[in-house]
Amino acid sequence: MTPLPPEQRQQLATLLAYCREMGGIDFYRSEKDLAEMAADPVPAQTAAEASQVTIRSAPSTPLNPASPETDPTMPPRKPNLLTPPPIIDFSSSAIAPQERAAALQTIRQEIGDCTRCQLAFEGRHKIVFGDGDPNAELLFVGEGPGADEDEQGVPFVGRAGQLLNNMIAAMGLGRERVYIANIVKCRPPKNRVPEPDEALTCTQFLFQQIGVVRPKLIVALGATAATYMLGSKASLSVLRGKVQDCMGTKLIVTYHPAYLLRDPRQKAEAWKDLQLAMQFLNLTPPKRAGS
Ligand code: URA
C-alpha cells in the first residue's frame, strides 16, 4: 500500500478520531476502511457512475410487459399529467409550525391512491409519502422507494436507510428531527431510475411538502435528487461542495447512501458534504461519551 502524504494522513487521523468519538455509529466502519479509502483510487467506472446523470428516454421494450394496453384486467392508464414543477419560493408563505402536520396530511390526501404516472401500474404496493418532523430544519431528498420502502410505505428503511440513519447520527441529529422524502413516491420496477415524466409529475407534491416544512437546508442524495431539485443535469462532482440555491431555500448535494454502500471509499467525500451542511446549520458533532 502506498504511504499517504502527511496532509492526507492527518485528515484521515482526524476522521478516524471522530469516528471513534461517534462510538457505535457505523458510518465509517474501520481503520482498514479508511486506509483502503485513502490508498485506492476510485475505479473509473464507479466514479463515472457516481457523477453521471442519466436522463433516459422511454425504453423501447416495456420493463413490465403487462400493461393496460395488453392486459384487459388491468385498470386503464390515466393520462400522464406532465405538469411542470410549480414556481414556488419556499422562503415565502409560511404555514404556522403547529399546522404543518395537518398541511402535510392534506397533501397526502390530495395524492390519494395515485395513478398519475405509470409507476402506479408497475408493481407498486405502497405510496411512500415522506417521513419525519414537519418542522425539520434539515430535509433529505432521495430518488425513489426500493423494495423495503414499497412494502412499509416509509422512506429509507432498507440498507441504504440504515446508512442514512448513521449519517444523520454523525451530524448529531436523530432521524425524528429531520424530514425525508423522495423524488418519486412509488417504487420504480427493479429500482430503475425514474423516468423524467414520472419525476416531474411527482415532484409537484414534493415541492408542496417542502413548502410546508420550510427546512433551512435540503440535502439532495444522489444525481436524480440533484437533477430534479436544482433543474440541472450537471454532474455530482460539479454540484457538490457548495451551498446551492433551490427555490428560495438552500441545498447541498451529496452521494446517495446506496452508492456509498457500493463504494464505501466515497464516504469520506460524503462526510465533507455533511460537514458543510452542519456548518450551515450550526450543528456540532455528537460529544464523546464521558467528556
Ligand atoms: N433509496 C431512495 O432513494 N429512497 C428510499 O426511500 C430508499 C432507497
PDB file of C-alpha atoms and ligand atoms in Angstrom:
ATOM      1  CA  MET A   1       0.000   0.000   0.000  1.00  0.00           C
ATOM      2  CA  THR A   2       1.468   3.422  -0.960  1.00  0.00           C
ATOM      3  CA  PRO A   3       2.207   5.597   2.074  1.00  0.00           C
ATOM      4  CA  LEU A   4      -0.073   8.591   2.323  1.00  0.00           C
ATOM      5  CA  PRO A   5       1.175  12.153   2.093  1.00  0.00           C
ATOM      6  CA  PRO A   6       1.371  13.688   5.612  1.00  0.00           C
ATOM      7  CA  GLU A   7      -1.514  16.098   5.000  1.00  0.00           C
ATOM      8  CA  GLN A   8      -3.862  13.294   3.937  1.00  0.00           C
ATOM      9  CA  ARG A   9      -2.672  11.141   6.840  1.00  0.00           C
ATOM     10  CA  GLN A  10      -3.539  13.973   9.198  1.00  0.00           C
ATOM     11  CA  GLN A  11      -7.010  14.313   7.622  1.00  0.00           C
ATOM     12  CA  LEU A  12      -7.613  10.607   7.970  1.00  0.00           C
ATOM     13  CA  ALA A  13      -6.402  10.600  11.565  1.00  0.00           C
ATOM     14  CA  THR A  14      -8.868  13.386  12.350  1.00  0.00           C
ATOM     15  CA  LEU A  15     -11.652  11.493  10.614  1.00  0.00           C
ATOM     16  CA  LEU A  16     -10.808   8.310  12.423  1.00  0.00           C
ATOM     17  CA  ALA A  17     -10.669  10.046  15.786  1.00  0.00           C
ATOM     18  CA  TYR A  18     -14.043  11.477  15.065  1.00  0.00           C
ATOM     19  CA  CYS A  19     -15.430   8.098  14.042  1.00  0.00           C
ATOM     20  CA  ARG A  20     -14.218   6.645  17.296  1.00  0.00           C
ATOM     21  CA  GLU A  21     -15.898   9.500  19.137  1.00  0.00           C
ATOM     22  CA  MET A  22     -19.157   8.621  17.458  1.00  0.00           C
ATOM     23  CA  GLY A  23     -18.937   5.263  19.215  1.00  0.00           C
ATOM     24  CA  GLY A  24     -21.139   2.573  17.764  1.00  0.00           C
ATOM     25  CA  ILE A  25     -22.014   4.579  14.679  1.00  0.00           C
ATOM     26  CA  ASP A  26     -21.110   2.534  11.652  1.00  0.00           C
ATOM     27  CA  PHE A  27     -20.664   5.450   9.281  1.00  0.00           C
ATOM     28  CA  TYR A  28     -17.002   4.697   8.860  1.00  0.00           C
ATOM     29  CA  ARG A  29     -16.576   1.066   9.512  1.00  0.00           C
ATOM     30  CA  SER A  30     -12.975   0.618  10.483  1.00  0.00           C
ATOM     31  CA  GLU A  31      -9.450   1.857  10.287  1.00  0.00           C
ATOM     32  CA  LYS A  32      -8.976  -0.615   7.426  1.00  0.00           C
ATOM     33  CA  ASP A  33     -11.862   1.011   5.524  1.00  0.00           C
ATOM     34  CA  LEU A  34     -10.245   4.388   5.885  1.00  0.00           C
ATOM     35  CA  ALA A  35      -6.845   3.106   4.857  1.00  0.00           C
ATOM     36  CA  GLU A  36      -8.348   1.478   1.767  1.00  0.00           C
ATOM     37  CA  MET A  37     -10.307   4.624   1.078  1.00  0.00           C
ATOM     38  CA  ALA A  38      -7.088   6.614   1.044  1.00  0.00           C
ATOM     39  CA  ALA A  39      -4.961   4.139  -0.845  1.00  0.00           C
ATOM     40  CA  ASP A  40      -7.068   3.074  -3.786  1.00  0.00           C
ATOM     41  CA  PRO A  41      -8.136   5.416  -6.493  1.00  0.00           C
ATOM     42  CA  VAL A  42     -11.852   5.135  -7.256  1.00  0.00           C
ATOM     43  CA  PRO A  43     -12.419   2.632 -10.047  1.00  0.00           C
ATOM     44  CA  ALA A  44     -13.040   4.643 -13.211  1.00  0.00           C
ATOM     45  CA  GLN A  45     -16.373   3.004 -13.922  1.00  0.00           C
ATOM     46  CA  THR A  46     -17.756   3.625 -10.452  1.00  0.00           C
ATOM     47  CA  ALA A  47     -16.652   7.238 -10.415  1.00  0.00           C
ATOM     48  CA  ALA A  48     -18.324   7.772 -13.744  1.00  0.00           C
ATOM     49  CA  GLU A  49     -21.430   6.063 -12.450  1.00  0.00           C
ATOM     50  CA  ALA A  50     -21.474   8.390  -9.461  1.00  0.00           C
ATOM     51  CA  SER A  51     -21.215  11.572 -11.432  1.00  0.00           C
ATOM     52  CA  GLN A  52     -23.287  10.582 -14.428  1.00  0.00           C
ATOM     53  CA  VAL A  53     -26.748  11.982 -14.599  1.00  0.00           C
ATOM     54  CA  THR A  54     -28.757   9.837 -16.908  1.00  0.00           C
ATOM     55  CA  ILE A  55     -31.948  11.198 -18.319  1.00  0.00           C
ATOM     56  CA  ARG A  56     -33.235   8.239 -20.214  1.00  0.00           C
ATOM     57  CA  SER A  57     -35.869   8.118 -22.848  1.00  0.00           C
ATOM     58  CA  ALA A  58     -38.658   5.589 -22.509  1.00  0.00           C
ATOM     59  CA  PRO A  59     -37.415   2.033 -23.095  1.00  0.00           C
ATOM     60  CA  SER A  60     -38.333   0.563 -26.449  1.00  0.00           C
ATOM     61  CA  THR A  61     -39.457  -2.671 -24.797  1.00  0.00           C
ATOM     62  CA  PRO A  62     -41.620  -2.224 -21.711  1.00  0.00           C
ATOM     63  CA  LEU A  63     -39.923  -3.266 -18.469  1.00  0.00           C
ATOM     64  CA  ASN A  64     -43.125  -4.880 -17.392  1.00  0.00           C
ATOM     65  CA  PRO A  65     -44.793  -6.457 -20.408  1.00  0.00           C
ATOM     66  CA  ALA A  66     -48.193  -6.464 -18.670  1.00  0.00           C
ATOM     67  CA  SER A  67     -49.820  -3.124 -19.338  1.00  0.00           C
ATOM     68  CA  PRO A  68     -53.388  -1.827 -19.628  1.00  0.00           C
ATOM     69  CA  GLU A  69     -52.943  -1.975 -23.409  1.00  0.00           C
ATOM     70  CA  THR A  70     -52.107  -5.707 -23.419  1.00  0.00           C
ATOM     71  CA  ASP A  71     -53.953  -6.888 -20.308  1.00  0.00           C
ATOM     72  CA  PRO A  72     -57.699  -6.102 -20.169  1.00  0.00           C
ATOM     73  CA  THR A  73     -57.847  -6.960 -16.444  1.00  0.00           C
ATOM     74  CA  MET A  74     -55.592  -4.012 -15.612  1.00  0.00           C
ATOM     75  CA  PRO A  75     -57.135  -0.606 -14.887  1.00  0.00           C
ATOM     76  CA  PRO A  76     -56.823   1.835 -17.784  1.00  0.00           C
ATOM     77  CA  ARG A  77     -53.980   4.297 -17.598  1.00  0.00           C
ATOM     78  CA  LYS A  78     -54.854   7.808 -16.698  1.00  0.00           C
ATOM     79  CA  PRO A  79     -53.134  10.288 -18.919  1.00  0.00           C
ATOM     80  CA  ASN A  80     -49.751  11.335 -17.623  1.00  0.00           C
ATOM     81  CA  LEU A  81     -50.032  14.790 -16.212  1.00  0.00           C
ATOM     82  CA  LEU A  82     -46.849  16.346 -17.433  1.00  0.00           C
ATOM     83  CA  THR A  83     -47.244  19.214 -15.055  1.00  0.00           C
ATOM     84  CA  PRO A  84     -44.126  21.337 -14.962  1.00  0.00           C
ATOM     85  CA  PRO A  85     -42.806  21.941 -11.442  1.00  0.00           C
ATOM     86  CA  PRO A  86     -44.655  24.880  -9.963  1.00  0.00           C
ATOM     87  CA  ILE A  87     -42.640  28.018  -9.395  1.00  0.00           C
ATOM     88  CA  ILE A  88     -42.509  28.046  -5.632  1.00  0.00           C
ATOM     89  CA  ASP A  89     -40.464  30.261  -3.418  1.00  0.00           C
ATOM     90  CA  PHE A  90     -40.063  28.104  -0.327  1.00  0.00           C
ATOM     91  CA  SER A  91     -38.913  31.127   1.648  1.00  0.00           C
ATOM     92  CA  SER A  92     -42.335  32.805   1.492  1.00  0.00           C
ATOM     93  CA  SER A  93     -45.846  31.966   2.740  1.00  0.00           C
ATOM     94  CA  ALA A  94     -45.090  30.205   5.994  1.00  0.00           C
ATOM     95  CA  ILE A  95     -47.566  27.765   7.469  1.00  0.00           C
ATOM     96  CA  ALA A  96     -47.609  28.020  11.272  1.00  0.00           C
ATOM     97  CA  PRO A  97     -45.435  25.275  12.842  1.00  0.00           C
ATOM     98  CA  GLN A  98     -48.371  23.715  14.702  1.00  0.00           C
ATOM     99  CA  GLU A  99     -50.338  23.433  11.437  1.00  0.00           C
ATOM    100  CA  ARG A 100     -47.671  21.755   9.357  1.00  0.00           C
ATOM    101  CA  ALA A 101     -48.513  18.144  10.241  1.00  0.00           C
ATOM    102  CA  ALA A 102     -52.114  18.723   9.151  1.00  0.00           C
ATOM    103  CA  ALA A 103     -50.973  20.517   5.988  1.00  0.00           C
ATOM    104  CA  LEU A 104     -48.806  17.507   5.085  1.00  0.00           C
ATOM    105  CA  GLN A 105     -51.790  15.268   5.710  1.00  0.00           C
ATOM    106  CA  THR A 106     -53.809  17.367   3.266  1.00  0.00           C
ATOM    107  CA  ILE A 107     -51.145  16.875   0.590  1.00  0.00           C
ATOM    108  CA  ARG A 108     -51.178  13.122   1.279  1.00  0.00           C
ATOM    109  CA  GLN A 109     -54.957  13.097   0.826  1.00  0.00           C
ATOM    110  CA  GLU A 110     -54.644  15.011  -2.433  1.00  0.00           C
ATOM    111  CA  ILE A 111     -52.252  12.343  -3.725  1.00  0.00           C
ATOM    112  CA  GLY A 112     -54.808   9.648  -2.864  1.00  0.00           C
ATOM    113  CA  ASP A 113     -54.316   6.249  -4.483  1.00  0.00           C
ATOM    114  CA  CYS A 114     -52.283   7.963  -7.176  1.00  0.00           C
ATOM    115  CA  THR A 115     -52.372   6.854 -10.808  1.00  0.00           C
ATOM    116  CA  ARG A 116     -50.824   9.979 -12.282  1.00  0.00           C
ATOM    117  CA  CYS A 117     -47.894   8.078 -13.807  1.00  0.00           C
ATOM    118  CA  GLN A 118     -47.067   4.563 -14.928  1.00  0.00           C
ATOM    119  CA  LEU A 119     -45.349   3.629 -11.662  1.00  0.00           C
ATOM    120  CA  ALA A 120     -48.824   3.050 -10.258  1.00  0.00           C
ATOM    121  CA  PHE A 121     -49.226   0.180 -12.716  1.00  0.00           C
ATOM    122  CA  GLU A 122     -45.765  -1.370 -12.420  1.00  0.00           C
ATOM    123  CA  GLY A 123     -45.952  -3.319  -9.170  1.00  0.00           C
ATOM    124  CA  ARG A 124     -46.241  -0.575  -6.600  1.00  0.00           C
ATOM    125  CA  HIS A 125     -47.567  -1.714  -3.226  1.00  0.00           C
ATOM    126  CA  LYS A 126     -47.436   1.411  -1.075  1.00  0.00           C
ATOM    127  CA  ILE A 127     -47.056   5.077  -1.842  1.00  0.00           C
ATOM    128  CA  VAL A 128     -44.081   6.361   0.144  1.00  0.00           C
ATOM    129  CA  PHE A 129     -45.118   9.873   1.034  1.00  0.00           C
ATOM    130  CA  GLY A 130     -42.372  11.103   3.374  1.00  0.00           C
ATOM    131  CA  ASP A 131     -41.428  10.801   6.988  1.00  0.00           C
ATOM    132  CA  GLY A 132     -40.150  12.881   9.875  1.00  0.00           C
ATOM    133  CA  ASP A 133     -40.520  16.166  11.675  1.00  0.00           C
ATOM    134  CA  PRO A 134     -42.957  18.548   9.928  1.00  0.00           C
ATOM    135  CA  ASN A 135     -40.866  21.411  11.378  1.00  0.00           C
ATOM    136  CA  ALA A 136     -37.458  19.979  10.474  1.00  0.00           C
ATOM    137  CA  GLU A 137     -34.593  22.338   9.686  1.00  0.00           C
ATOM    138  CA  LEU A 138     -32.974  19.672   7.540  1.00  0.00           C
ATOM    139  CA  LEU A 139     -34.742  17.779   4.765  1.00  0.00           C
ATOM    140  CA  PHE A 140     -33.255  14.896   2.769  1.00  0.00           C
ATOM    141  CA  VAL A 141     -34.433  14.045  -0.727  1.00  0.00           C
ATOM    142  CA  GLY A 142     -33.650  10.607  -2.184  1.00  0.00           C
ATOM    143  CA  GLU A 143     -34.505   9.108  -5.546  1.00  0.00           C
ATOM    144  CA  GLY A 144     -37.392   6.739  -5.015  1.00  0.00           C
ATOM    145  CA  PRO A 145     -38.547   3.868  -2.803  1.00  0.00           C
ATOM    146  CA  GLY A 146     -36.895   0.467  -3.007  1.00  0.00           C
ATOM    147  CA  ALA A 147     -38.435  -2.887  -2.129  1.00  0.00           C
ATOM    148  CA  ASP A 148     -38.411  -2.355   1.668  1.00  0.00           C
ATOM    149  CA  GLU A 149     -39.875   1.121   1.392  1.00  0.00           C
ATOM    150  CA  ASP A 150     -42.537  -0.099  -1.048  1.00  0.00           C
ATOM    151  CA  GLU A 151     -43.530  -2.765   1.460  1.00  0.00           C
ATOM    152  CA  GLN A 152     -43.571  -0.492   4.522  1.00  0.00           C
ATOM    153  CA  GLY A 153     -44.649   2.825   2.979  1.00  0.00           C
ATOM    154  CA  VAL A 154     -41.771   4.638   4.729  1.00  0.00           C
ATOM    155  CA  PRO A 155     -38.711   6.154   3.008  1.00  0.00           C
ATOM    156  CA  PHE A 156     -35.184   4.867   3.616  1.00  0.00           C
ATOM    157  CA  VAL A 157     -35.882   1.829   5.786  1.00  0.00           C
ATOM    158  CA  GLY A 158     -33.680  -0.688   3.926  1.00  0.00           C
ATOM    159  CA  ARG A 159     -29.873  -0.962   3.897  1.00  0.00           C
ATOM    160  CA  ALA A 160     -29.428   2.475   2.349  1.00  0.00           C
ATOM    161  CA  GLY A 161     -31.779   3.768   5.047  1.00  0.00           C
ATOM    162  CA  GLN A 162     -29.588   2.284   7.773  1.00  0.00           C
ATOM    163  CA  LEU A 163     -26.623   4.144   6.365  1.00  0.00           C
ATOM    164  CA  LEU A 164     -28.653   7.341   6.066  1.00  0.00           C
ATOM    165  CA  ASN A 165     -29.614   6.968   9.740  1.00  0.00           C
ATOM    166  CA  ASN A 166     -25.911   6.681  10.579  1.00  0.00           C
ATOM    167  CA  MET A 167     -25.106   9.741   8.506  1.00  0.00           C
ATOM    168  CA  ILE A 168     -27.822  11.687  10.329  1.00  0.00           C
ATOM    169  CA  ALA A 169     -26.479  10.449  13.687  1.00  0.00           C
ATOM    170  CA  ALA A 170     -22.962  11.504  12.693  1.00  0.00           C
ATOM    171  CA  MET A 171     -24.340  15.012  12.224  1.00  0.00           C
ATOM    172  CA  GLY A 172     -25.540  14.949  15.820  1.00  0.00           C
ATOM    173  CA  LEU A 173     -29.198  14.540  14.880  1.00  0.00           C
ATOM    174  CA  GLY A 174     -31.782  11.784  15.147  1.00  0.00           C
ATOM    175  CA  ARG A 175     -33.950  10.654  12.280  1.00  0.00           C
ATOM    176  CA  GLU A 176     -37.009  12.004  14.111  1.00  0.00           C
ATOM    177  CA  ARG A 177     -35.554  15.524  13.838  1.00  0.00           C
ATOM    178  CA  VAL A 178     -35.254  15.588  10.048  1.00  0.00           C
ATOM    179  CA  TYR A 179     -37.716  15.125   7.199  1.00  0.00           C
ATOM    180  CA  ILE A 180     -37.091  12.543   4.480  1.00  0.00           C
ATOM    181  CA  ALA A 181     -38.776  12.255   1.103  1.00  0.00           C
ATOM    182  CA  ASN A 182     -38.026  11.152  -2.451  1.00  0.00           C
ATOM    183  CA  ILE A 183     -38.263  12.481  -5.996  1.00  0.00           C
ATOM    184  CA  VAL A 184     -40.848   9.775  -6.745  1.00  0.00           C
ATOM    185  CA  LYS A 185     -43.195   8.252  -4.196  1.00  0.00           C
ATOM    186  CA  CYS A 186     -43.679   4.899  -5.891  1.00  0.00           C
ATOM    187  CA  ARG A 187     -41.078   2.206  -6.436  1.00  0.00           C
ATOM    188  CA  PRO A 188     -39.718   2.088  -9.971  1.00  0.00           C
ATOM    189  CA  PRO A 189     -39.613  -1.545 -11.158  1.00  0.00           C
ATOM    190  CA  LYS A 190     -36.237  -3.179 -10.499  1.00  0.00           C
ATOM    191  CA  ASN A 191     -35.195   0.085  -8.835  1.00  0.00           C
ATOM    192  CA  ARG A 192     -34.590   1.731 -12.193  1.00  0.00           C
ATOM    193  CA  VAL A 193     -34.020   5.476 -12.353  1.00  0.00           C
ATOM    194  CA  PRO A 194     -37.367   7.296 -12.519  1.00  0.00           C
ATOM    195  CA  GLU A 195     -38.280   8.490 -15.993  1.00  0.00           C
ATOM    196  CA  PRO A 196     -38.451  12.286 -16.413  1.00  0.00           C
ATOM    197  CA  ASP A 197     -42.257  12.276 -16.771  1.00  0.00           C
ATOM    198  CA  GLU A 198     -42.577  10.253 -13.546  1.00  0.00           C
ATOM    199  CA  ALA A 199     -40.237  12.571 -11.665  1.00  0.00           C
ATOM    200  CA  LEU A 200     -41.791  15.763 -12.987  1.00  0.00           C
ATOM    201  CA  THR A 201     -45.292  14.540 -12.210  1.00  0.00           C
ATOM    202  CA  CYS A 202     -44.397  13.504  -8.676  1.00  0.00           C
ATOM    203  CA  THR A 203     -42.192  16.419  -7.621  1.00  0.00           C
ATOM    204  CA  GLN A 204     -45.176  18.768  -7.629  1.00  0.00           C
ATOM    205  CA  PHE A 205     -46.121  17.064  -4.344  1.00  0.00           C
ATOM    206  CA  LEU A 206     -42.567  17.006  -3.016  1.00  0.00           C
ATOM    207  CA  PHE A 207     -42.337  20.746  -3.638  1.00  0.00           C
ATOM    208  CA  GLN A 208     -45.580  21.246  -1.736  1.00  0.00           C
ATOM    209  CA  GLN A 209     -44.199  19.192   1.165  1.00  0.00           C
ATOM    210  CA  ILE A 210     -41.024  21.297   1.205  1.00  0.00           C
ATOM    211  CA  GLY A 211     -43.146  24.444   1.117  1.00  0.00           C
ATOM    212  CA  VAL A 212     -44.918  23.252   4.266  1.00  0.00           C
ATOM    213  CA  VAL A 213     -41.848  22.038   6.196  1.00  0.00           C
ATOM    214  CA  ARG A 214     -39.735  25.041   5.161  1.00  0.00           C
ATOM    215  CA  PRO A 215     -36.386  23.475   6.058  1.00  0.00           C
ATOM    216  CA  LYS A 216     -33.338  25.693   6.390  1.00  0.00           C
ATOM    217  CA  LEU A 217     -31.403  23.237   4.279  1.00  0.00           C
ATOM    218  CA  ILE A 218     -32.164  20.457   1.818  1.00  0.00           C
ATOM    219  CA  VAL A 219     -29.681  17.647   1.199  1.00  0.00           C
ATOM    220  CA  ALA A 220     -30.115  16.059  -2.227  1.00  0.00           C
ATOM    221  CA  LEU A 221     -28.965  12.441  -2.088  1.00  0.00           C
ATOM    222  CA  GLY A 222     -27.520  11.434  -5.437  1.00  0.00           C
ATOM    223  CA  ALA A 223     -27.789  12.554  -9.020  1.00  0.00           C
ATOM    224  CA  THR A 224     -31.522  12.046  -9.518  1.00  0.00           C
ATOM    225  CA  ALA A 225     -32.414  14.179  -6.492  1.00  0.00           C
ATOM    226  CA  ALA A 226     -29.889  16.838  -7.521  1.00  0.00           C
ATOM    227  CA  THR A 227     -31.178  16.925 -11.090  1.00  0.00           C
ATOM    228  CA  TYR A 228     -34.809  17.438 -10.210  1.00  0.00           C
ATOM    229  CA  MET A 229     -34.278  19.683  -7.200  1.00  0.00           C
ATOM    230  CA  LEU A 230     -31.927  22.035  -8.998  1.00  0.00           C
ATOM    231  CA  GLY A 231     -33.235  21.575 -12.529  1.00  0.00           C
ATOM    232  CA  SER A 232     -29.633  20.881 -13.538  1.00  0.00           C
ATOM    233  CA  LYS A 233     -28.123  17.968 -15.379  1.00  0.00           C
ATOM    234  CA  ALA A 234     -24.641  18.866 -14.119  1.00  0.00           C
ATOM    235  CA  SER A 235     -22.658  16.013 -12.621  1.00  0.00           C
ATOM    236  CA  LEU A 236     -22.414  15.452  -8.880  1.00  0.00           C
ATOM    237  CA  SER A 237     -18.770  16.498  -8.971  1.00  0.00           C
ATOM    238  CA  VAL A 238     -19.857  19.908 -10.249  1.00  0.00           C
ATOM    239  CA  LEU A 239     -22.802  20.272  -7.865  1.00  0.00           C
ATOM    240  CA  ARG A 240     -21.157  19.023  -4.657  1.00  0.00           C
ATOM    241  CA  GLY A 241     -19.067  21.113  -2.316  1.00  0.00           C
ATOM    242  CA  LYS A 242     -21.111  24.289  -2.261  1.00  0.00           C
ATOM    243  CA  VAL A 243     -24.369  25.569  -0.862  1.00  0.00           C
ATOM    244  CA  GLN A 244     -26.773  25.870  -3.772  1.00  0.00           C
ATOM    245  CA  ASP A 245     -29.900  27.994  -4.130  1.00  0.00           C
ATOM    246  CA  CYS A 246     -33.044  25.972  -4.565  1.00  0.00           C
ATOM    247  CA  MET A 247     -36.232  27.944  -4.970  1.00  0.00           C
ATOM    248  CA  GLY A 248     -35.562  30.356  -2.129  1.00  0.00           C
ATOM    249  CA  THR A 249     -34.015  27.814   0.214  1.00  0.00           C
ATOM    250  CA  LYS A 250     -30.530  26.340   0.369  1.00  0.00           C
ATOM    251  CA  LEU A 251     -29.462  22.928  -0.820  1.00  0.00           C
ATOM    252  CA  ILE A 252     -26.350  20.808  -0.808  1.00  0.00           C
ATOM    253  CA  VAL A 253     -25.716  17.732  -2.895  1.00  0.00           C
ATOM    254  CA  THR A 254     -24.070  14.544  -1.724  1.00  0.00           C
ATOM    255  CA  TYR A 255     -23.791  10.913  -2.739  1.00  0.00           C
ATOM    256  CA  HIS A 256     -26.756   8.599  -2.405  1.00  0.00           C
ATOM    257  CA  PRO A 257     -26.324   6.147   0.519  1.00  0.00           C
ATOM    258  CA  ALA A 258     -26.894   3.210  -1.866  1.00  0.00           C
ATOM    259  CA  TYR A 259     -23.895   4.393  -3.876  1.00  0.00           C
ATOM    260  CA  LEU A 260     -21.849   4.694  -0.661  1.00  0.00           C
ATOM    261  CA  LEU A 261     -22.736   1.090   0.136  1.00  0.00           C
ATOM    262  CA  ARG A 262     -21.349   0.075  -3.243  1.00  0.00           C
ATOM    263  CA  ASP A 263     -18.246   2.233  -2.930  1.00  0.00           C
ATOM    264  CA  PRO A 264     -17.553   2.916   0.772  1.00  0.00           C
ATOM    265  CA  ARG A 265     -14.395   4.852  -0.108  1.00  0.00           C
ATOM    266  CA  GLN A 266     -16.642   7.750  -1.094  1.00  0.00           C
ATOM    267  CA  LYS A 267     -17.899   8.058   2.478  1.00  0.00           C
ATOM    268  CA  ALA A 268     -15.040  10.456   3.213  1.00  0.00           C
ATOM    269  CA  GLU A 269     -16.317  12.726   0.447  1.00  0.00           C
ATOM    270  CA  ALA A 270     -19.884  12.405   1.704  1.00  0.00           C
ATOM    271  CA  TRP A 271     -18.673  13.309   5.166  1.00  0.00           C
ATOM    272  CA  LYS A 272     -17.235  16.553   3.750  1.00  0.00           C
ATOM    273  CA  ASP A 273     -20.677  17.340   2.347  1.00  0.00           C
ATOM    274  CA  LEU A 274     -22.338  16.606   5.667  1.00  0.00           C
ATOM    275  CA  GLN A 275     -19.828  18.827   7.434  1.00  0.00           C
ATOM    276  CA  LEU A 276     -20.763  21.625   5.053  1.00  0.00           C
ATOM    277  CA  ALA A 277     -24.401  21.048   6.000  1.00  0.00           C
ATOM    278  CA  MET A 278     -23.521  21.046   9.707  1.00  0.00           C
ATOM    279  CA  GLN A 279     -21.594  24.280   9.316  1.00  0.00           C
ATOM    280  CA  PHE A 280     -24.557  25.860   7.562  1.00  0.00           C
ATOM    281  CA  LEU A 281     -26.958  24.697  10.302  1.00  0.00           C
ATOM    282  CA  ASN A 282     -24.551  25.460  13.168  1.00  0.00           C
ATOM    283  CA  LEU A 283     -24.600  21.846  14.285  1.00  0.00           C
ATOM    284  CA  THR A 284     -21.847  20.420  16.432  1.00  0.00           C
ATOM    285  CA  PRO A 285     -20.852  16.760  16.175  1.00  0.00           C
ATOM    286  CA  PRO A 286     -22.008  14.451  18.980  1.00  0.00           C
ATOM    287  CA  LYS A 287     -19.767  14.535  22.076  1.00  0.00           C
ATOM    288  CA  ARG A 288     -17.522  11.671  23.061  1.00  0.00           C
ATOM    289  CA  ALA A 289     -19.122   9.632  25.843  1.00  0.00           C
ATOM    290  CA  GLY A 290     -17.871  10.780  29.262  1.00  0.00           C
ATOM    291  CA  SER A 291     -16.363  14.069  28.056  1.00  0.00           C
TER     292      SER A 291
HETATM  293  N1  URA B   1     -33.444   4.912  -1.946  1.00  0.00           N
HETATM  294  C1  URA B   1     -34.078   6.089  -2.118  1.00  0.00           C
HETATM  295  O1  URA B   1     -33.692   6.912  -2.921  1.00  0.00           O
HETATM  296  N2  URA B   1     -35.148   6.311  -1.375  1.00  0.00           N
HETATM  297  C2  URA B   1     -35.592   5.472  -0.463  1.00  0.00           C
HETATM  298  O2  URA B   1     -36.583   5.781   0.181  1.00  0.00           O
HETATM  299  C3  URA B   1     -34.893   4.270  -0.297  1.00  0.00           C
HETATM  300  C4  URA B   1     -33.829   3.999  -1.044  1.00  0.00           C
END
